[in-house]
């Protein structure tokens, strides 16, 4: 009986430590955020690298998918992406939400019919 109690306390201590570490880092970020100039060359570089990583992961997901998405032809994935991009560009409000809904809906519809 005693090892189960100790094991439970170990999990609680680990969870508490993880929470403290996370919120401590967030608090430091909030405190320092007012003193950081985001218009520096470093932050422009960081934004460029971030956007490049998101673009690369998106292209990889479209052209080299893993899992069930492999069953969808490359041309169908590209067509659904083009349609979603068209929705995103055409709608003045809620562009990203609408594009995600259209893309997801089209992919689900394709999966249900094939």
PDB file of C-alpha atoms in Angstrom:
ATOM      1  CA  UNK A   1       0.000   0.000   0.000  1.00  0.00           C
ATOM      2  CA  UNK A   2       2.796   2.419   0.828  1.00  0.00           C
ATOM      3  CA  UNK A   3       4.500   2.265  -2.616  1.00  0.00           C
ATOM      4  CA  UNK A   4       1.237   3.324  -4.322  1.00  0.00           C
ATOM      5  CA  UNK A   5       0.972   6.376  -2.068  1.00  0.00           C
ATOM      6  CA  UNK A   6       4.587   7.333  -2.721  1.00  0.00           C
ATOM      7  CA  UNK A   7       4.069   6.822  -6.431  1.00  0.00           C
ATOM      8  CA  UNK A   8       1.031   9.124  -6.309  1.00  0.00           C
ATOM      9  CA  UNK A   9       3.027  11.790  -4.487  1.00  0.00           C
ATOM     10  CA  UNK A  10       5.835  11.497  -7.028  1.00  0.00           C
ATOM     11  CA  UNK A  11       3.379  12.178  -9.841  1.00  0.00           C
ATOM     12  CA  UNK A  12       1.911  15.143  -7.965  1.00  0.00           C
ATOM     13  CA  UNK A  13       5.384  16.561  -7.298  1.00  0.00           C
ATOM     14  CA  UNK A  14       6.361  16.088 -10.957  1.00  0.00           C
ATOM     15  CA  UNK A  15       3.173  17.814 -12.130  1.00  0.00           C
ATOM     16  CA  UNK A  16       3.677  20.653  -9.647  1.00  0.00           C
ATOM     17  CA  UNK A  17       7.296  21.082 -10.750  1.00  0.00           C
ATOM     18  CA  UNK A  18       6.292  21.159 -14.396  1.00  0.00           C
ATOM     19  CA  UNK A  19       3.608  23.762 -13.675  1.00  0.00           C
ATOM     20  CA  UNK A  20       6.008  25.911 -11.649  1.00  0.00           C
ATOM     21  CA  UNK A  21       8.648  25.749 -14.369  1.00  0.00           C
ATOM     22  CA  UNK A  22       6.154  26.643 -17.095  1.00  0.00           C
ATOM     23  CA  UNK A  23       4.535  29.520 -15.243  1.00  0.00           C
ATOM     24  CA  UNK A  24       7.898  30.815 -14.001  1.00  0.00           C
ATOM     25  CA  UNK A  25       9.165  31.060 -17.589  1.00  0.00           C
ATOM     26  CA  UNK A  26       5.925  32.714 -18.683  1.00  0.00           C
ATOM     27  CA  UNK A  27       6.144  35.219 -15.836  1.00  0.00           C
ATOM     28  CA  UNK A  28       9.721  36.105 -16.793  1.00  0.00           C
ATOM     29  CA  UNK A  29       8.545  36.572 -20.390  1.00  0.00           C
ATOM     30  CA  UNK A  30       5.747  38.904 -19.301  1.00  0.00           C
ATOM     31  CA  UNK A  31       8.096  40.911 -17.092  1.00  0.00           C
ATOM     32  CA  UNK A  32      10.727  41.269 -19.818  1.00  0.00           C
ATOM     33  CA  UNK A  33       8.308  41.819 -22.707  1.00  0.00           C
ATOM     34  CA  UNK A  34       8.003  45.531 -22.031  1.00  0.00           C
ATOM     35  CA  UNK A  35      11.775  45.955 -22.264  1.00  0.00           C
ATOM     36  CA  UNK A  36      12.304  44.163 -25.582  1.00  0.00           C
ATOM     37  CA  UNK A  37      12.315  46.019 -28.886  1.00  0.00           C
ATOM     38  CA  UNK A  38      10.683  43.767 -31.482  1.00  0.00           C
ATOM     39  CA  UNK A  39      11.848  45.905 -34.406  1.00  0.00           C
ATOM     40  CA  UNK A  40      15.435  44.678 -34.179  1.00  0.00           C
ATOM     41  CA  UNK A  41      17.187  42.641 -36.835  1.00  0.00           C
ATOM     42  CA  UNK A  42      17.156  39.566 -34.574  1.00  0.00           C
ATOM     43  CA  UNK A  43      13.370  39.564 -34.223  1.00  0.00           C
ATOM     44  CA  UNK A  44      12.888  40.099 -37.966  1.00  0.00           C
ATOM     45  CA  UNK A  45      15.195  37.125 -38.562  1.00  0.00           C
ATOM     46  CA  UNK A  46      13.311  35.075 -35.964  1.00  0.00           C
ATOM     47  CA  UNK A  47       9.972  35.872 -37.633  1.00  0.00           C
ATOM     48  CA  UNK A  48      11.389  34.913 -41.040  1.00  0.00           C
ATOM     49  CA  UNK A  49      12.693  31.594 -39.702  1.00  0.00           C
ATOM     50  CA  UNK A  50       9.354  30.890 -38.020  1.00  0.00           C
ATOM     51  CA  UNK A  51       7.374  31.564 -41.200  1.00  0.00           C
ATOM     52  CA  UNK A  52       9.836  29.473 -43.223  1.00  0.00           C
ATOM     53  CA  UNK A  53       9.433  26.525 -40.842  1.00  0.00           C
ATOM     54  CA  UNK A  54       5.631  26.728 -41.002  1.00  0.00           C
ATOM     55  CA  UNK A  55       5.749  26.909 -44.809  1.00  0.00           C
ATOM     56  CA  UNK A  56       8.151  23.974 -45.022  1.00  0.00           C
ATOM     57  CA  UNK A  57       6.042  21.825 -42.708  1.00  0.00           C
ATOM     58  CA  UNK A  58       2.913  22.694 -44.683  1.00  0.00           C
ATOM     59  CA  UNK A  59       4.549  21.756 -47.988  1.00  0.00           C
ATOM     60  CA  UNK A  60       5.862  18.548 -46.451  1.00  0.00           C
ATOM     61  CA  UNK A  61       2.389  17.683 -45.207  1.00  0.00           C
ATOM     62  CA  UNK A  62       0.955  18.249 -48.682  1.00  0.00           C
ATOM     63  CA  UNK A  63       3.644  16.532 -50.760  1.00  0.00           C
ATOM     64  CA  UNK A  64       5.050  13.908 -48.362  1.00  0.00           C
ATOM     65  CA  UNK A  65       2.231  13.000 -45.976  1.00  0.00           C
ATOM     66  CA  UNK A  66       2.359  10.304 -43.339  1.00  0.00           C
ATOM     67  CA  UNK A  67      -0.540   8.105 -42.311  1.00  0.00           C
ATOM     68  CA  UNK A  68      -4.026   8.187 -43.781  1.00  0.00           C
ATOM     69  CA  UNK A  69      -3.305  11.271 -45.872  1.00  0.00           C
ATOM     70  CA  UNK A  70      -1.071   9.097 -48.065  1.00  0.00           C
ATOM     71  CA  UNK A  71      -4.261   7.529 -49.477  1.00  0.00           C
ATOM     72  CA  UNK A  72      -5.280  10.857 -51.026  1.00  0.00           C
ATOM     73  CA  UNK A  73      -3.651  11.601 -54.375  1.00  0.00           C
ATOM     74  CA  UNK A  74      -1.127  14.422 -54.569  1.00  0.00           C
ATOM     75  CA  UNK A  75      -3.250  16.275 -57.113  1.00  0.00           C
ATOM     76  CA  UNK A  76      -6.312  16.129 -54.881  1.00  0.00           C
ATOM     77  CA  UNK A  77      -4.335  17.468 -51.900  1.00  0.00           C
ATOM     78  CA  UNK A  78      -2.972  20.311 -54.045  1.00  0.00           C
ATOM     79  CA  UNK A  79      -6.439  21.086 -55.446  1.00  0.00           C
ATOM     80  CA  UNK A  80      -7.959  21.246 -51.954  1.00  0.00           C
ATOM     81  CA  UNK A  81      -5.136  23.551 -50.839  1.00  0.00           C
ATOM     82  CA  UNK A  82      -5.719  25.853 -53.823  1.00  0.00           C
ATOM     83  CA  UNK A  83      -9.458  25.995 -53.080  1.00  0.00           C
ATOM     84  CA  UNK A  84      -8.755  26.732 -49.404  1.00  0.00           C
ATOM     85  CA  UNK A  85      -6.292  29.472 -50.337  1.00  0.00           C
ATOM     86  CA  UNK A  86      -8.925  30.945 -52.668  1.00  0.00           C
ATOM     87  CA  UNK A  87     -11.411  31.044 -49.805  1.00  0.00           C
ATOM     88  CA  UNK A  88      -8.841  32.664 -47.543  1.00  0.00           C
ATOM     89  CA  UNK A  89      -8.003  35.369 -50.079  1.00  0.00           C
ATOM     90  CA  UNK A  90     -11.614  36.075 -51.060  1.00  0.00           C
ATOM     91  CA  UNK A  91     -13.271  36.541 -47.666  1.00  0.00           C
ATOM     92  CA  UNK A  92     -12.650  39.852 -45.904  1.00  0.00           C
ATOM     93  CA  UNK A  93     -13.657  38.549 -42.442  1.00  0.00           C
ATOM     94  CA  UNK A  94     -12.740  35.257 -40.780  1.00  0.00           C
ATOM     95  CA  UNK A  95     -10.509  34.234 -43.650  1.00  0.00           C
ATOM     96  CA  UNK A  96      -8.416  31.658 -41.852  1.00  0.00           C
ATOM     97  CA  UNK A  97     -11.362  30.016 -40.125  1.00  0.00           C
ATOM     98  CA  UNK A  98     -13.320  29.735 -43.347  1.00  0.00           C
ATOM     99  CA  UNK A  99     -10.326  28.368 -45.255  1.00  0.00           C
ATOM    100  CA  UNK A 100      -9.643  25.749 -42.576  1.00  0.00           C
ATOM    101  CA  UNK A 101     -13.285  24.701 -42.521  1.00  0.00           C
ATOM    102  CA  UNK A 102     -13.469  24.437 -46.314  1.00  0.00           C
ATOM    103  CA  UNK A 103     -10.204  22.497 -46.572  1.00  0.00           C
ATOM    104  CA  UNK A 104     -11.124  20.125 -43.783  1.00  0.00           C
ATOM    105  CA  UNK A 105     -14.634  19.653 -45.144  1.00  0.00           C
ATOM    106  CA  UNK A 106     -13.372  18.912 -48.647  1.00  0.00           C
ATOM    107  CA  UNK A 107     -10.836  16.413 -47.335  1.00  0.00           C
ATOM    108  CA  UNK A 108     -13.472  14.672 -45.217  1.00  0.00           C
ATOM    109  CA  UNK A 109     -15.878  14.634 -48.163  1.00  0.00           C
ATOM    110  CA  UNK A 110     -13.195  13.145 -50.388  1.00  0.00           C
ATOM    111  CA  UNK A 111     -12.373  10.522 -47.758  1.00  0.00           C
ATOM    112  CA  UNK A 112     -16.033   9.607 -47.324  1.00  0.00           C
ATOM    113  CA  UNK A 113     -16.548   9.100 -51.048  1.00  0.00           C
ATOM    114  CA  UNK A 114     -13.399   7.070 -51.724  1.00  0.00           C
TER     115      UNK A 114
END
